[in-house]
Amino acid sequence: AGVLLESFAKDYNNGFVQNETGGTINSLTVGCELYYKKLLFSINYNQPIKQNLSDGNVQMLSKLNMHASFLF
């Protein structure tokens, strides 16, 4: 469990700042990884708690990630 803090810089094109780019997002995250012999399984849930992306024009939704790997 933890807090994820991300910050994105504004984009530039030919030296000019591009509007509606960059921003910040703060999310709560919780997850788990399980190992069994050579297998790895993980699950992670992210819930945004505060955000200002692309001058407020983009909204990040909650997300659930699942992952399986074979280790060799």
Short mmCIF file of N, CA and C in Angstrom, two decimals:
data_model
loop_
_atom_site.label_atom_id
_atom_site.label_comp_id
_atom_site.label_asym_id
_atom_site.label_seq_id
_atom_site.Cartn_x
_atom_site.Cartn_y
_atom_site.Cartn_z
N ALA A 1 0.85 -1.18 0.00
CA ALA A 1 0.00 0.00 0.00
C ALA A 1 0.89 1.23 0.00
N GLY A 2 0.42 2.29 -0.60
CA GLY A 2 1.21 3.50 -0.63
C GLY A 2 0.54 4.62 -1.38
N VAL A 3 1.29 5.69 -1.57
CA VAL A 3 0.84 6.87 -2.29
C VAL A 3 1.76 7.06 -3.49
N LEU A 4 1.18 7.32 -4.64
CA LEU A 4 1.93 7.56 -5.87
C LEU A 4 1.78 9.03 -6.24
N LEU A 5 2.89 9.75 -6.35
CA LEU A 5 2.89 11.17 -6.72
C LEU A 5 3.59 11.30 -8.07
N GLU A 6 2.90 11.84 -9.07
CA GLU A 6 3.49 12.00 -10.40
C GLU A 6 3.36 13.44 -10.86
N SER A 7 4.38 13.92 -11.57
CA SER A 7 4.40 15.26 -12.11
C SER A 7 4.91 15.20 -13.55
N PHE A 8 4.22 15.87 -14.46
CA PHE A 8 4.57 15.86 -15.88
C PHE A 8 4.83 17.29 -16.34
N ALA A 9 5.95 17.49 -17.03
CA ALA A 9 6.32 18.82 -17.53
C ALA A 9 5.47 19.20 -18.75
N LYS A 10 5.39 20.49 -18.99
CA LYS A 10 4.72 20.99 -20.20
C LYS A 10 5.52 20.56 -21.44
N ASP A 11 4.82 20.33 -22.54
CA ASP A 11 5.47 20.01 -23.81
C ASP A 11 5.83 21.31 -24.54
N TYR A 12 6.90 21.21 -25.35
CA TYR A 12 7.34 22.34 -26.16
C TYR A 12 7.36 21.93 -27.63
N ASN A 13 7.01 22.86 -28.51
CA ASN A 13 7.07 22.64 -29.95
C ASN A 13 7.71 23.87 -30.58
N ASN A 14 8.88 23.69 -31.17
CA ASN A 14 9.63 24.81 -31.76
C ASN A 14 9.87 25.93 -30.75
N GLY A 15 10.12 25.55 -29.49
CA GLY A 15 10.41 26.53 -28.45
C GLY A 15 9.20 27.16 -27.79
N PHE A 16 8.00 26.80 -28.22
CA PHE A 16 6.79 27.37 -27.64
C PHE A 16 6.10 26.33 -26.74
N VAL A 17 5.66 26.80 -25.57
CA VAL A 17 4.95 25.92 -24.64
C VAL A 17 3.60 25.52 -25.25
N GLN A 18 3.28 24.23 -25.20
CA GLN A 18 2.00 23.73 -25.70
C GLN A 18 0.97 23.77 -24.58
N ASN A 19 -0.15 24.42 -24.83
CA ASN A 19 -1.22 24.49 -23.84
C ASN A 19 -1.81 23.10 -23.61
N GLU A 20 -2.43 22.93 -22.47
CA GLU A 20 -3.12 21.69 -22.11
C GLU A 20 -2.19 20.48 -22.12
N THR A 21 -0.96 20.68 -21.67
CA THR A 21 -0.02 19.58 -21.48
C THR A 21 0.51 19.65 -20.05
N GLY A 22 1.12 18.55 -19.61
CA GLY A 22 1.71 18.50 -18.27
C GLY A 22 0.66 18.37 -17.18
N GLY A 23 1.12 18.41 -15.94
CA GLY A 23 0.21 18.36 -14.80
C GLY A 23 0.72 17.45 -13.70
N THR A 24 -0.15 17.21 -12.72
CA THR A 24 0.19 16.37 -11.57
C THR A 24 -0.97 15.45 -11.25
N ILE A 25 -0.63 14.33 -10.60
CA ILE A 25 -1.65 13.41 -10.11
C ILE A 25 -1.12 12.72 -8.86
N ASN A 26 -1.97 12.59 -7.86
CA ASN A 26 -1.67 11.86 -6.63
C ASN A 26 -2.67 10.72 -6.51
N SER A 27 -2.17 9.52 -6.26
CA SER A 27 -3.04 8.34 -6.20
C SER A 27 -2.70 7.49 -5.00
N LEU A 28 -3.72 6.81 -4.49
CA LEU A 28 -3.51 5.76 -3.50
C LEU A 28 -3.35 4.46 -4.26
N THR A 29 -2.45 3.61 -3.80
CA THR A 29 -2.22 2.35 -4.48
C THR A 29 -2.10 1.21 -3.46
N VAL A 30 -2.61 0.07 -3.86
CA VAL A 30 -2.50 -1.13 -3.03
C VAL A 30 -2.29 -2.31 -3.97
N GLY A 31 -1.45 -3.24 -3.56
CA GLY A 31 -1.19 -4.37 -4.44
C GLY A 31 -0.55 -5.53 -3.70
N CYS A 32 -0.37 -6.63 -4.44
CA CYS A 32 0.17 -7.84 -3.85
C CYS A 32 0.90 -8.62 -4.94
N GLU A 33 2.03 -9.25 -4.58
CA GLU A 33 2.76 -10.14 -5.47
C GLU A 33 2.89 -11.50 -4.81
N LEU A 34 2.64 -12.55 -5.56
CA LEU A 34 2.75 -13.92 -5.05
C LEU A 34 3.70 -14.70 -5.95
N TYR A 35 4.65 -15.39 -5.32
CA TYR A 35 5.59 -16.24 -6.04
C TYR A 35 5.29 -17.69 -5.70
N TYR A 36 5.28 -18.55 -6.71
CA TYR A 36 5.15 -19.98 -6.50
C TYR A 36 6.07 -20.68 -7.48
N LYS A 37 7.13 -21.28 -6.96
CA LYS A 37 8.17 -21.91 -7.77
C LYS A 37 8.68 -20.91 -8.80
N LYS A 38 8.41 -21.08 -10.09
CA LYS A 38 8.90 -20.16 -11.11
C LYS A 38 7.79 -19.26 -11.66
N LEU A 39 6.70 -19.16 -10.93
CA LEU A 39 5.59 -18.32 -11.37
C LEU A 39 5.46 -17.10 -10.47
N LEU A 40 5.12 -15.99 -11.07
CA LEU A 40 4.88 -14.74 -10.35
C LEU A 40 3.51 -14.21 -10.76
N PHE A 41 2.68 -13.91 -9.77
CA PHE A 41 1.37 -13.32 -10.00
C PHE A 41 1.30 -12.02 -9.20
N SER A 42 0.76 -10.98 -9.81
CA SER A 42 0.61 -9.72 -9.07
C SER A 42 -0.70 -9.05 -9.46
N ILE A 43 -1.20 -8.26 -8.53
CA ILE A 43 -2.40 -7.46 -8.74
C ILE A 43 -2.18 -6.12 -8.05
N ASN A 44 -2.62 -5.04 -8.68
CA ASN A 44 -2.39 -3.70 -8.16
C ASN A 44 -3.61 -2.84 -8.50
N TYR A 45 -4.07 -2.06 -7.52
CA TYR A 45 -5.20 -1.15 -7.72
C TYR A 45 -4.74 0.27 -7.44
N ASN A 46 -5.07 1.20 -8.33
CA ASN A 46 -4.70 2.61 -8.23
C ASN A 46 -5.96 3.47 -8.21
N GLN A 47 -6.09 4.36 -7.22
CA GLN A 47 -7.25 5.25 -7.11
C GLN A 47 -6.76 6.70 -7.02
N PRO A 48 -7.00 7.52 -8.06
CA PRO A 48 -6.60 8.93 -8.00
C PRO A 48 -7.34 9.66 -6.86
N ILE A 49 -6.59 10.49 -6.12
CA ILE A 49 -7.21 11.27 -5.04
C ILE A 49 -7.15 12.77 -5.31
N LYS A 50 -6.18 13.20 -6.13
CA LYS A 50 -6.08 14.61 -6.51
C LYS A 50 -5.35 14.68 -7.84
N GLN A 51 -5.89 15.45 -8.79
CA GLN A 51 -5.25 15.51 -10.09
C GLN A 51 -5.53 16.83 -10.80
N ASN A 52 -4.56 17.23 -11.61
CA ASN A 52 -4.70 18.37 -12.50
C ASN A 52 -3.86 18.05 -13.73
N LEU A 53 -4.45 17.35 -14.68
CA LEU A 53 -3.75 16.93 -15.89
C LEU A 53 -4.25 17.73 -17.08
N SER A 54 -3.33 18.19 -17.91
CA SER A 54 -3.68 18.96 -19.13
C SER A 54 -4.63 20.11 -18.82
N ASP A 55 -4.27 20.90 -17.82
CA ASP A 55 -5.08 22.05 -17.40
C ASP A 55 -6.51 21.66 -17.04
N GLY A 56 -6.70 20.46 -16.48
CA GLY A 56 -8.01 20.00 -16.03
C GLY A 56 -8.85 19.35 -17.11
N ASN A 57 -8.31 19.17 -18.31
CA ASN A 57 -9.08 18.59 -19.41
C ASN A 57 -9.02 17.07 -19.48
N VAL A 58 -8.13 16.46 -18.70
CA VAL A 58 -7.99 15.00 -18.69
C VAL A 58 -8.23 14.51 -17.27
N GLN A 59 -9.03 13.45 -17.12
CA GLN A 59 -9.30 12.85 -15.81
C GLN A 59 -8.86 11.40 -15.82
N MET A 60 -7.92 11.06 -14.94
CA MET A 60 -7.49 9.67 -14.80
C MET A 60 -8.52 8.94 -13.95
N LEU A 61 -8.92 7.77 -14.40
CA LEU A 61 -9.86 6.93 -13.66
C LEU A 61 -9.09 5.92 -12.83
N SER A 62 -9.76 5.24 -11.92
CA SER A 62 -9.12 4.18 -11.17
C SER A 62 -8.74 3.07 -12.13
N LYS A 63 -7.71 2.29 -11.75
CA LYS A 63 -7.30 1.20 -12.63
C LYS A 63 -6.86 -0.01 -11.82
N LEU A 64 -7.06 -1.16 -12.42
CA LEU A 64 -6.69 -2.44 -11.83
C LEU A 64 -5.74 -3.12 -12.80
N ASN A 65 -4.55 -3.47 -12.31
CA ASN A 65 -3.55 -4.16 -13.14
C ASN A 65 -3.35 -5.57 -12.60
N MET A 66 -3.31 -6.55 -13.49
CA MET A 66 -2.99 -7.92 -13.12
C MET A 66 -1.85 -8.39 -14.02
N HIS A 67 -1.00 -9.23 -13.44
CA HIS A 67 0.22 -9.61 -14.14
C HIS A 67 0.58 -11.04 -13.76
N ALA A 68 1.03 -11.81 -14.74
CA ALA A 68 1.54 -13.17 -14.50
C ALA A 68 2.84 -13.32 -15.29
N SER A 69 3.84 -13.92 -14.66
CA SER A 69 5.14 -14.12 -15.32
C SER A 69 5.68 -15.51 -14.99
N PHE A 70 6.45 -16.03 -15.95
CA PHE A 70 7.18 -17.27 -15.72
C PHE A 70 8.66 -16.90 -15.62
N LEU A 71 9.27 -17.22 -14.50
CA LEU A 71 10.68 -16.88 -14.26
C LEU A 71 11.56 -18.03 -14.71
N PHE A 72 12.60 -17.72 -15.46
CA PHE A 72 13.53 -18.79 -15.90
C PHE A 72 14.95 -18.36 -15.70
#
